[in-house]
Short mmCIF file of C-alpha atoms in Angstrom, two decimals:
data_model
loop_
_atom_site.label_atom_id
_atom_site.label_comp_id
_atom_site.label_asym_id
_atom_site.label_seq_id
_atom_site.Cartn_x
_atom_site.Cartn_y
_atom_site.Cartn_z
CA UNK A 191 214.31 119.70 91.40
CA UNK A 192 214.59 119.00 87.66
CA UNK A 193 216.37 121.23 85.20
CA UNK A 194 213.11 122.34 83.61
CA UNK A 195 211.46 123.09 86.93
CA UNK A 196 214.46 125.19 88.04
CA UNK A 197 214.34 126.93 84.70
CA UNK A 198 210.66 127.79 85.08
CA UNK A 199 211.12 128.83 88.70
CA UNK A 200 214.12 131.11 88.40
CA UNK A 201 214.46 132.26 84.81
CA UNK A 202 210.91 132.93 83.61
CA UNK A 203 209.30 135.17 86.24
CA UNK A 204 210.90 138.45 85.17
CA UNK A 205 210.04 138.41 81.44
CA UNK A 206 206.74 136.72 82.19
CA UNK A 207 205.76 139.41 84.67
CA UNK A 208 206.64 142.12 82.17
CA UNK A 209 204.63 140.39 79.49
CA UNK A 210 201.59 140.01 81.72
CA UNK A 211 201.73 143.70 82.61
CA UNK A 212 201.65 144.55 78.94
CA UNK A 213 198.91 142.02 78.26
CA UNK A 214 196.29 144.10 80.00
CA UNK A 215 195.49 146.09 76.88
CA UNK A 216 193.64 145.10 73.73
CA UNK A 217 193.92 147.26 70.65
CA UNK A 218 190.90 148.07 68.54
CA UNK A 219 187.50 149.58 69.37
CA UNK A 220 185.43 148.20 72.23
CA UNK A 221 182.01 147.10 71.05
CA UNK A 222 179.05 149.40 71.49
CA UNK A 223 175.74 148.32 69.98
CA UNK A 224 174.67 150.92 67.39
CA UNK A 225 171.27 152.52 67.59
CA UNK A 226 168.46 150.92 65.64
CA UNK A 227 165.31 152.54 64.23
CA UNK A 228 162.72 151.74 66.91
CA UNK A 229 159.30 153.38 67.10
CA UNK A 230 157.44 154.08 70.33
CA UNK A 231 154.46 151.95 69.34
CA UNK A 232 153.08 149.89 66.50
CA UNK A 233 151.01 151.94 64.08
CA UNK A 234 148.72 149.08 63.11
CA UNK A 235 147.91 147.99 66.67
CA UNK A 236 144.48 149.22 67.71
CA UNK A 237 142.58 149.19 70.98
CA UNK A 238 141.25 145.72 70.18
CA UNK A 239 144.76 144.28 70.05
CA UNK A 240 145.41 142.70 73.45
CA UNK A 241 148.47 143.69 75.46
CA UNK A 242 150.98 141.31 77.00
CA UNK A 243 148.72 139.75 79.63
CA UNK A 244 147.58 136.29 80.59
CA UNK A 245 149.53 133.55 78.85
CA UNK A 246 151.57 135.85 76.62
CA UNK A 247 155.07 136.38 77.94
CA UNK A 248 156.84 139.76 77.52
CA UNK A 249 160.29 139.90 75.99
CA UNK A 250 163.26 138.68 77.93
CA UNK A 251 166.64 140.42 77.76
CA UNK A 252 168.06 137.55 75.67
CA UNK A 253 167.01 136.24 72.30
CA UNK A 254 168.35 132.75 73.01
CA UNK A 255 165.61 131.75 75.46
CA UNK A 256 163.40 128.80 74.60
CA UNK A 257 160.16 129.98 73.07
CA UNK A 258 157.97 127.21 74.50
CA UNK A 259 155.11 125.67 72.55
CA UNK A 260 153.48 128.77 71.07
CA UNK A 261 151.32 126.71 68.69
CA UNK A 262 149.21 125.21 71.51
CA UNK A 263 147.08 128.36 71.41
CA UNK A 264 145.45 126.94 68.28
CA UNK A 265 144.21 123.91 70.21
CA UNK A 266 144.89 121.34 67.49
CA UNK A 267 146.22 117.95 68.65
CA UNK A 268 147.34 116.96 65.14
CA UNK A 269 149.38 120.15 64.82
CA UNK A 270 150.92 119.52 68.25
CA UNK A 271 152.02 116.04 67.15
CA UNK A 272 153.55 117.36 63.92
CA UNK A 273 155.43 120.06 65.84
CA UNK A 274 157.00 117.46 68.11
CA UNK A 275 158.29 115.66 65.01
CA UNK A 276 159.64 118.72 63.22
CA UNK A 277 161.92 119.62 66.12
CA UNK A 278 163.76 116.29 65.99
CA UNK A 279 163.52 115.26 62.34
CA UNK A 280 163.69 118.37 60.16
CA UNK A 281 166.94 118.39 58.20
CA UNK A 282 167.28 122.17 58.03
CA UNK A 283 167.18 122.30 61.83
CA UNK A 284 169.78 119.54 62.03
CA UNK A 285 172.01 121.44 59.62
CA UNK A 286 171.68 124.63 61.69
CA UNK A 287 172.49 122.68 64.86
CA UNK A 288 175.61 121.22 63.23
CA UNK A 289 176.66 124.70 62.12
CA UNK A 290 176.26 125.89 65.71
CA UNK A 291 178.51 123.06 66.94
CA UNK A 292 181.10 124.14 64.38
CA UNK A 293 180.97 127.67 65.75
CA UNK A 294 181.43 126.42 69.32
CA UNK A 295 184.42 124.34 68.21
CA UNK A 296 185.91 127.40 66.50
CA UNK A 297 185.52 129.31 69.76
CA UNK A 298 187.34 126.56 71.64
CA UNK A 299 190.11 126.68 69.04
CA UNK A 300 190.43 130.46 69.47
CA UNK A 301 190.67 130.10 73.25
CA UNK A 302 193.59 127.71 72.82
CA UNK A 303 195.66 130.79 71.93
CA UNK A 304 195.65 131.81 75.60
CA UNK A 305 197.75 128.80 76.57
CA UNK A 306 201.30 127.64 75.84
CA UNK A 307 202.04 124.79 73.49
CA UNK A 308 203.94 121.95 75.16
CA UNK A 309 205.60 119.18 73.19
CA UNK A 310 207.83 116.22 73.97
CA UNK A 311 210.48 114.48 71.92
CA UNK A 312 212.49 111.30 72.41
CA UNK A 313 215.00 109.68 70.12
CA UNK A 314 217.88 107.31 69.72
CA UNK A 315 220.61 107.28 67.06
CA UNK A 316 223.62 105.22 66.01
CA UNK A 317 226.17 106.51 63.51
CA UNK A 318 229.59 105.54 62.17
CA UNK A 319 232.19 108.27 61.92
CA UNK A 320 235.01 108.79 59.41
CA UNK A 321 237.48 107.19 61.81
CA UNK A 322 235.44 104.04 61.93
CA UNK A 323 234.16 104.63 65.43
CA UNK A 324 230.50 104.13 66.27
CA UNK A 325 228.57 106.90 67.95
CA UNK A 326 225.40 106.25 69.93
CA UNK A 327 222.96 108.73 71.34
CA UNK A 328 219.71 108.81 73.28
CA UNK A 329 217.78 111.93 74.23
CA UNK A 330 214.44 113.05 75.66
CA UNK A 331 213.30 116.65 75.79
CA UNK A 332 210.25 118.60 76.90
CA UNK A 333 209.60 122.03 75.41
CA UNK A 334 207.08 124.82 75.69
CA UNK A 335 206.35 127.89 73.58
CA UNK A 336 203.96 130.69 74.44
CA UNK A 337 202.93 133.75 72.50
CA UNK A 338 202.09 136.45 75.03
CA UNK A 339 198.91 138.28 74.05
CA UNK A 340 200.45 141.71 74.60
CA UNK A 341 198.19 143.65 72.24
CA UNK A 342 195.04 141.63 72.73
CA UNK A 343 195.04 139.90 69.36
CA UNK A 344 194.02 136.58 70.88
CA UNK A 345 191.45 138.23 73.12
CA UNK A 346 189.89 140.03 70.19
CA UNK A 347 189.85 136.79 68.20
CA UNK A 348 188.15 135.00 71.09
CA UNK A 349 185.70 137.89 71.40
CA UNK A 350 184.92 137.60 67.70
CA UNK A 351 184.55 133.81 67.82
CA UNK A 352 182.33 133.99 70.88
CA UNK A 353 180.03 136.50 69.18
CA UNK A 354 179.99 134.33 66.04
CA UNK A 355 179.02 131.30 68.11
CA UNK A 356 176.22 133.29 69.71
CA UNK A 357 175.09 134.40 66.26
CA UNK A 358 175.06 130.77 65.14
CA UNK A 359 173.02 129.88 68.21
CA UNK A 360 170.54 132.59 67.25
CA UNK A 361 170.51 131.27 63.67
CA UNK A 362 169.54 127.87 65.05
CA UNK A 363 166.69 129.43 67.03
CA UNK A 364 165.62 131.39 63.95
CA UNK A 365 165.64 128.27 61.77
CA UNK A 366 163.59 126.40 64.35
CA UNK A 367 161.05 129.21 64.67
CA UNK A 368 160.81 129.70 60.90
CA UNK A 369 160.35 125.97 60.28
CA UNK A 370 157.68 125.73 62.96
CA UNK A 371 155.85 128.70 61.45
CA UNK A 372 156.07 127.22 57.96
CA UNK A 373 154.66 123.95 59.26
CA UNK A 374 151.78 125.74 61.00
CA UNK A 375 150.95 127.76 57.88
CA UNK A 376 151.04 124.67 55.66
CA UNK A 377 148.88 122.77 58.13
CA UNK A 378 146.19 125.44 58.31
CA UNK A 379 146.18 125.86 54.53
CA UNK A 380 145.65 122.11 54.29
CA UNK A 381 142.69 122.38 56.67
CA UNK A 382 141.29 125.21 54.54
CA UNK A 383 141.61 122.90 51.53
CA UNK A 384 139.73 120.23 53.51
CA UNK A 385 136.94 122.70 54.25
CA UNK A 386 136.81 123.85 50.63
CA UNK A 387 136.70 120.23 49.45
CA UNK A 388 133.80 119.54 51.83
CA UNK A 389 132.03 122.65 50.53
CA UNK A 390 132.56 121.55 46.94
CA UNK A 391 131.28 118.06 47.76
CA UNK A 392 128.06 119.58 49.10
CA UNK A 393 127.86 122.01 46.20
CA UNK A 394 128.31 119.28 43.59
CA UNK A 395 125.60 117.21 45.29
CA UNK A 396 123.23 120.20 45.21
CA UNK A 397 124.05 120.93 41.56
CA UNK A 398 123.42 117.29 40.65
CA UNK A 399 119.98 117.50 42.24
CA UNK A 400 119.28 120.70 40.31
CA UNK A 401 120.41 119.10 37.06
CA UNK A 402 118.21 116.07 37.66
CA UNK A 403 115.24 118.33 38.31
CA UNK A 404 115.84 120.30 35.09
CA UNK A 405 116.30 117.10 33.08
CA UNK A 406 112.97 115.81 34.40
CA UNK A 407 111.33 119.11 33.48
CA UNK A 408 112.88 118.97 30.01
CA UNK A 409 111.59 115.44 29.53
CA UNK A 410 108.13 116.64 30.55
CA UNK A 411 108.37 119.52 28.10
CA UNK A 412 108.35 122.26 30.74
CA UNK A 413 112.02 123.27 30.36
CA UNK A 414 114.26 124.23 27.48
CA UNK A 415 117.37 122.40 26.26
CA UNK A 416 119.37 125.52 27.12
CA UNK A 417 118.26 125.14 30.76
CA UNK A 418 119.76 121.64 30.84
CA UNK A 419 123.01 122.86 29.30
CA UNK A 420 123.31 125.74 31.76
CA UNK A 421 122.78 123.38 34.68
CA UNK A 422 125.33 120.92 33.29
CA UNK A 423 127.86 123.73 32.85
CA UNK A 424 127.42 124.77 36.46
CA UNK A 425 127.86 121.18 37.68
CA UNK A 426 130.94 120.44 35.56
CA UNK A 427 132.61 123.68 36.66
CA UNK A 428 132.10 122.73 40.30
CA UNK A 429 133.42 119.22 39.67
CA UNK A 430 136.54 120.67 38.03
CA UNK A 431 137.15 122.82 41.12
CA UNK A 432 136.51 119.74 43.28
CA UNK A 433 139.38 117.98 41.50
CA UNK A 434 141.65 121.02 41.51
CA UNK A 435 141.44 121.51 45.28
CA UNK A 436 142.78 117.98 45.70
CA UNK A 437 145.97 119.04 43.92
CA UNK A 438 146.46 121.85 46.42
CA UNK A 439 145.82 119.52 49.36
CA UNK A 440 148.20 116.85 48.07
CA UNK A 441 151.00 119.37 47.61
CA UNK A 442 150.48 120.77 51.11
CA UNK A 443 150.51 117.28 52.60
CA UNK A 444 153.76 116.51 50.77
CA UNK A 445 155.31 119.76 52.05
CA UNK A 446 154.33 118.89 55.63
CA UNK A 447 155.90 115.44 55.25
CA UNK A 448 159.22 116.96 54.18
CA UNK A 449 159.09 119.47 57.05
CA UNK A 450 158.81 116.64 59.58
CA UNK A 451 161.67 114.74 57.92
CA UNK A 452 159.65 112.10 56.08
CA UNK A 453 159.23 111.20 52.41
CA UNK A 454 155.80 112.27 51.12
CA UNK A 455 154.66 108.65 50.80
CA UNK A 456 155.20 108.09 54.54
CA UNK A 457 152.68 110.67 55.76
CA UNK A 458 148.93 110.75 55.31
CA UNK A 459 146.76 113.29 57.11
CA UNK A 460 143.06 112.50 57.29
CA UNK A 461 140.65 115.29 56.44
CA UNK A 462 139.44 117.22 59.46
CA UNK A 463 137.13 120.07 60.34
CA UNK A 464 138.47 123.59 60.03
CA UNK A 465 138.00 125.86 63.01
CA UNK A 466 137.09 129.32 61.80
CA UNK A 467 138.02 131.28 64.93
CA UNK A 468 141.79 131.88 65.04
CA UNK A 469 143.21 133.49 68.19
CA UNK A 470 143.98 137.18 68.33
CA UNK A 471 147.70 137.61 68.83
CA UNK A 472 148.80 140.43 71.16
CA UNK A 473 151.51 142.84 70.10
CA UNK A 474 154.71 143.37 72.06
CA UNK A 475 156.28 146.67 73.00
CA UNK A 476 158.49 147.67 70.03
CA UNK A 477 161.70 147.73 72.07
CA UNK A 478 161.05 144.16 73.18
CA UNK A 479 161.07 143.05 69.57
CA UNK A 480 164.83 143.68 69.45
CA UNK A 481 165.31 141.28 72.35
CA UNK A 482 163.01 138.49 71.22
CA UNK A 483 163.63 137.92 67.54
CA UNK A 484 166.51 135.50 66.93
CA UNK A 485 167.32 136.96 63.52
CA UNK A 486 167.85 140.38 65.10
CA UNK A 487 169.96 138.74 67.79
CA UNK A 488 172.07 137.01 65.14
CA UNK A 489 172.58 140.25 63.22
CA UNK A 490 173.59 142.07 66.42
CA UNK A 491 176.08 139.36 67.39
CA UNK A 492 177.62 139.48 63.93
CA UNK A 493 178.21 143.19 64.47
CA UNK A 494 180.08 142.37 67.68
CA UNK A 495 182.13 139.73 65.89
CA UNK A 496 183.05 142.10 63.05
CA UNK A 497 183.94 144.83 65.54
CA UNK A 498 186.39 142.49 67.29
CA UNK A 499 187.99 141.63 63.94
CA UNK A 500 189.02 145.28 63.63
CA UNK A 501 191.11 144.76 66.77
CA UNK A 502 192.61 141.59 65.31
CA UNK A 503 193.60 143.50 62.17
CA UNK A 504 195.02 146.39 64.19
CA UNK A 505 197.09 144.05 66.37
CA UNK A 506 198.99 142.99 63.24
CA UNK A 507 200.77 146.37 63.32
CA UNK A 508 202.53 145.43 66.56
CA UNK A 509 205.29 142.88 67.15
CA UNK A 510 204.55 139.52 68.72
CA UNK A 511 206.27 138.50 71.95
CA UNK A 512 206.95 134.82 72.42
CA UNK A 513 208.66 132.82 75.15
CA UNK A 514 210.18 129.39 74.80
CA UNK A 515 211.78 126.93 77.17
CA UNK A 516 212.99 123.37 76.90
CA UNK A 517 214.81 120.84 79.02
CA UNK A 518 215.79 117.22 78.80
CA UNK A 519 218.27 114.44 79.15
CA UNK A 520 220.86 113.00 76.76
CA UNK A 521 223.42 110.22 76.92
CA UNK A 522 225.78 108.42 74.57
CA UNK A 523 225.19 104.94 75.99
CA UNK A 524 222.27 103.13 77.50
CA UNK A 525 224.22 102.51 80.69
CA UNK A 526 224.96 106.19 81.08
CA UNK A 527 221.31 106.95 80.33
CA UNK A 528 220.27 104.71 83.20
CA UNK A 529 222.87 106.08 85.64
CA UNK A 530 223.78 109.70 85.00
CA UNK A 531 222.57 111.25 81.75
CA UNK A 532 223.58 114.75 80.76
CA UNK A 533 221.03 117.49 81.40
CA UNK A 534 220.24 120.03 78.70
CA UNK A 535 218.03 123.10 78.79
CA UNK A 536 217.32 126.33 77.00
CA UNK A 537 215.22 129.40 77.55
CA UNK A 538 214.51 132.34 75.32
CA UNK A 539 212.18 135.05 74.27
CA UNK A 540 211.76 137.05 71.16
CA UNK A 541 209.98 139.86 69.40
CA UNK A 542 208.93 139.54 65.77
CA UNK A 543 207.27 142.16 63.66
CA UNK A 544 206.75 143.16 60.04
CA UNK A 545 208.52 146.28 58.86
CA UNK A 546 207.13 146.47 55.34
CA UNK A 547 204.33 144.56 53.67
CA UNK A 548 203.28 146.76 50.77
CA UNK A 549 200.11 147.94 52.52
CA UNK A 550 198.84 144.45 53.37
CA UNK A 551 197.99 145.29 56.98
CA UNK A 552 196.35 148.57 56.04
CA UNK A 553 194.20 146.76 53.52
CA UNK A 554 193.29 144.11 56.09
CA UNK A 555 192.19 146.73 58.59
CA UNK A 556 190.22 148.65 55.96
CA UNK A 557 188.53 145.40 55.01
CA UNK A 558 187.65 144.71 58.66
CA UNK A 559 186.18 148.20 59.10
CA UNK A 560 184.14 147.83 55.91
CA UNK A 561 182.92 144.41 57.04
CA UNK A 562 181.79 145.95 60.33
CA UNK A 563 179.96 148.75 58.52
CA UNK A 564 178.23 146.10 56.42
CA UNK A 565 177.03 144.23 59.53
CA UNK A 566 175.71 147.50 60.98
CA UNK A 567 173.68 148.14 57.84
CA UNK A 568 172.48 144.52 57.82
CA UNK A 569 171.45 144.82 61.47
CA UNK A 570 169.45 147.98 60.91
CA UNK A 571 167.83 146.51 57.80
CA UNK A 572 166.90 143.39 59.78
CA UNK A 573 165.29 145.57 62.44
CA UNK A 574 163.35 147.54 59.81
CA UNK A 575 162.22 144.33 58.15
CA UNK A 576 161.11 142.94 61.50
CA UNK A 577 158.99 145.98 62.24
CA UNK A 578 157.46 145.84 58.76
CA UNK A 579 156.58 142.18 59.27
CA UNK A 580 154.87 142.96 62.57
CA UNK A 581 153.02 145.97 61.18
CA UNK A 582 151.92 144.03 58.09
CA UNK A 583 150.41 141.23 60.11
CA UNK A 584 148.90 143.47 62.78
CA UNK A 585 147.11 145.23 59.93
CA UNK A 586 146.14 141.90 58.40
CA UNK A 587 144.83 140.63 61.74
CA UNK A 588 142.72 143.74 62.31
CA UNK A 589 141.40 144.16 58.76
CA UNK A 590 140.72 140.47 58.18
CA UNK A 591 138.53 140.46 61.27
CA UNK A 592 136.52 143.29 59.75
CA UNK A 593 136.46 141.56 56.38
CA UNK A 594 135.28 138.31 57.97
CA UNK A 595 132.34 140.07 59.63
CA UNK A 596 131.27 141.67 56.34
CA UNK A 597 131.76 138.44 54.40
CA UNK A 598 129.73 136.41 56.90
CA UNK A 599 126.93 138.94 56.50
CA UNK A 600 127.20 138.49 52.74
CA UNK A 601 127.08 134.71 53.18
CA UNK A 602 123.92 134.90 55.28
CA UNK A 603 122.29 137.13 52.68
CA UNK A 604 123.31 134.80 49.85
CA UNK A 605 121.89 131.76 51.64
CA UNK A 606 118.65 133.58 52.37
CA UNK A 607 118.39 134.74 48.77
CA UNK A 608 118.96 131.17 47.54
CA UNK A 609 116.20 129.85 49.76
CA UNK A 610 113.78 132.51 48.49
CA UNK A 611 114.67 131.91 44.83
CA UNK A 612 114.23 128.14 45.26
CA UNK A 613 110.76 128.73 46.69
CA UNK A 614 109.87 131.04 43.81
CA UNK A 615 111.23 128.53 41.29
CA UNK A 616 109.05 125.78 42.71
CA UNK A 617 106.10 128.16 42.57
CA UNK A 618 106.87 128.96 38.95
CA UNK A 619 107.59 132.65 39.53
CA UNK A 620 111.37 132.46 38.96
CA UNK A 621 113.40 131.06 36.11
CA UNK A 622 116.28 128.60 36.17
CA UNK A 623 118.79 131.38 35.54
CA UNK A 624 117.72 133.00 38.80
CA UNK A 625 118.35 129.74 40.65
CA UNK A 626 121.76 129.18 39.06
CA UNK A 627 122.80 132.72 39.87
CA UNK A 628 121.69 132.41 43.49
CA UNK A 629 123.45 129.04 43.89
CA UNK A 630 126.68 130.43 42.47
CA UNK A 631 126.50 133.49 44.71
CA UNK A 632 125.98 131.36 47.84
CA UNK A 633 128.82 129.01 46.93
CA UNK A 634 131.20 131.89 46.13
CA UNK A 635 130.34 133.68 49.37
CA UNK A 636 131.02 130.58 51.48
CA UNK A 637 134.28 129.79 49.71
CA UNK A 638 135.41 133.40 50.18
CA UNK A 639 134.57 133.17 53.89
CA UNK A 640 136.73 130.05 54.19
CA UNK A 641 139.57 131.78 52.35
CA UNK A 642 139.41 134.73 54.74
CA UNK A 643 139.50 132.38 57.73
CA UNK A 644 142.59 130.71 56.29
CA UNK A 645 144.25 134.08 55.81
CA UNK A 646 143.44 134.92 59.43
CA UNK A 647 145.24 131.79 60.59
CA UNK A 648 148.20 132.60 58.37
CA UNK A 649 148.36 136.15 59.72
CA UNK A 650 148.23 134.85 63.30
CA UNK A 651 151.10 132.41 62.70
CA UNK A 652 153.25 134.95 60.88
CA UNK A 653 152.60 137.56 63.58
CA UNK A 654 153.71 135.13 66.30
CA UNK A 655 156.85 134.45 64.26
CA UNK A 656 157.38 138.17 63.64
CA UNK A 657 157.23 138.79 67.39
CA UNK A 658 159.90 136.16 67.97
CA UNK A 659 157.66 133.33 69.14
CA UNK A 660 157.28 133.53 72.87
CA UNK A 661 154.04 131.70 73.52
CA UNK A 662 154.32 131.04 77.23
CA UNK A 663 152.90 127.67 78.23
CA UNK A 664 152.95 126.01 81.69
CA UNK A 665 156.34 124.46 82.37
CA UNK A 666 158.12 126.77 79.95
CA UNK A 667 160.24 128.19 82.75
CA UNK A 668 161.97 124.84 83.23
CA UNK A 669 162.67 124.53 79.53
CA UNK A 670 164.05 128.05 79.44
CA UNK A 671 166.26 127.46 82.46
CA UNK A 672 167.80 124.44 80.77
CA UNK A 673 168.30 126.26 77.49
CA UNK A 674 169.67 129.50 78.91
CA UNK A 675 173.36 128.64 78.67
CA UNK A 676 175.52 131.41 77.28
CA UNK A 677 178.27 130.43 74.92
CA UNK A 678 180.78 132.21 77.13
CA UNK A 679 180.20 129.62 79.85
CA UNK A 680 181.05 126.69 77.61
#
């Protein structure tokens, strides 16, 4: 049996046992999640709002679950392809993922405090003394030091780091969800721009026909010069809008390119039809919102982290207990080193504490308590903001449906009025001003209807995001099972 092994076997058990008995406590408050302002139901949800049935998945008790491909409800293959790119190429998501890895590494560093530090040293020396003699020496030692976590400082630090890592994981999920929602909104706005461009193309063609007709009438002496000018004004105004909508579309296409991690010049999206029937998004139970939204999860985990830091600050009031042991071999000559070197060892323990620091520890604890209070306020504000976001978009979903019905009625009336006025104009019982007015009314009504449809899509996307994602597609269970790894198991 070596010197160090005998040392560890016979000398350490008594102080170690005492230390471990003391190590069962952890100073500071144990974490209890504060209450949050939660209502019993959503005010803006009406009887037409579907409940959590069919493909919609109710909240799970963790916010870190994979949220599956919620965008497939829109049934757009181009959007599906863009979503697959954004998850692997978006730089904001990559940055959030790197931040999460930093948090996991910090947790691993905090856990290292549970274990002793072991080091080894070896050396050789040769010196000449005052008497002229030469002194040689060789040595090799192995040492260990261990700070016993008597007051739970290390445990509280690990608790804080673990909660911070979980918050960072939730931040990653929040960044992913937010980026996906931004992409979906930009994509649908681009499709609205496509539809408006197609409408303007048809409108310009109709106005050109009207202008040609008026010019022919003017040449025949049956129309006034003012009629030609009015028709030209109408045409040029529509052409200006036709150009302007291309600016909007180009900017949206550029934004989508950046979201999927490409320079704007590397992405071109062909114009496509715009579907004017967005899905109706069901509302969750209010209490489930606290479990689903990753930003709420991140805020709650930051509360837990700040709460543990109070314990870390409080542990500074107590002395630290450390144990140390070392053992090794030494010899004055190489021959003696090879045959019978001298054995050396040491063992010790110590307490170290601060008697006076000018209020430094008190200030540190007060700072930790204030930081915790701040996270509580931030958490409750995040919850309130989440409920507002849901209520806003539930109201938008419901009222835009009503507005779309009324606007479609207005569009049908405008088209019918235009047809009647055109017939009267050909019969000579209506003037050009009547035709221009009817054309403008029909165009405005159709463009407004397209705008409302775009707002419906935006409200649907934002409502899904506000509810924490959660579109439940086939095969999502497997994705969730692979993603459901708590940081504490790492």
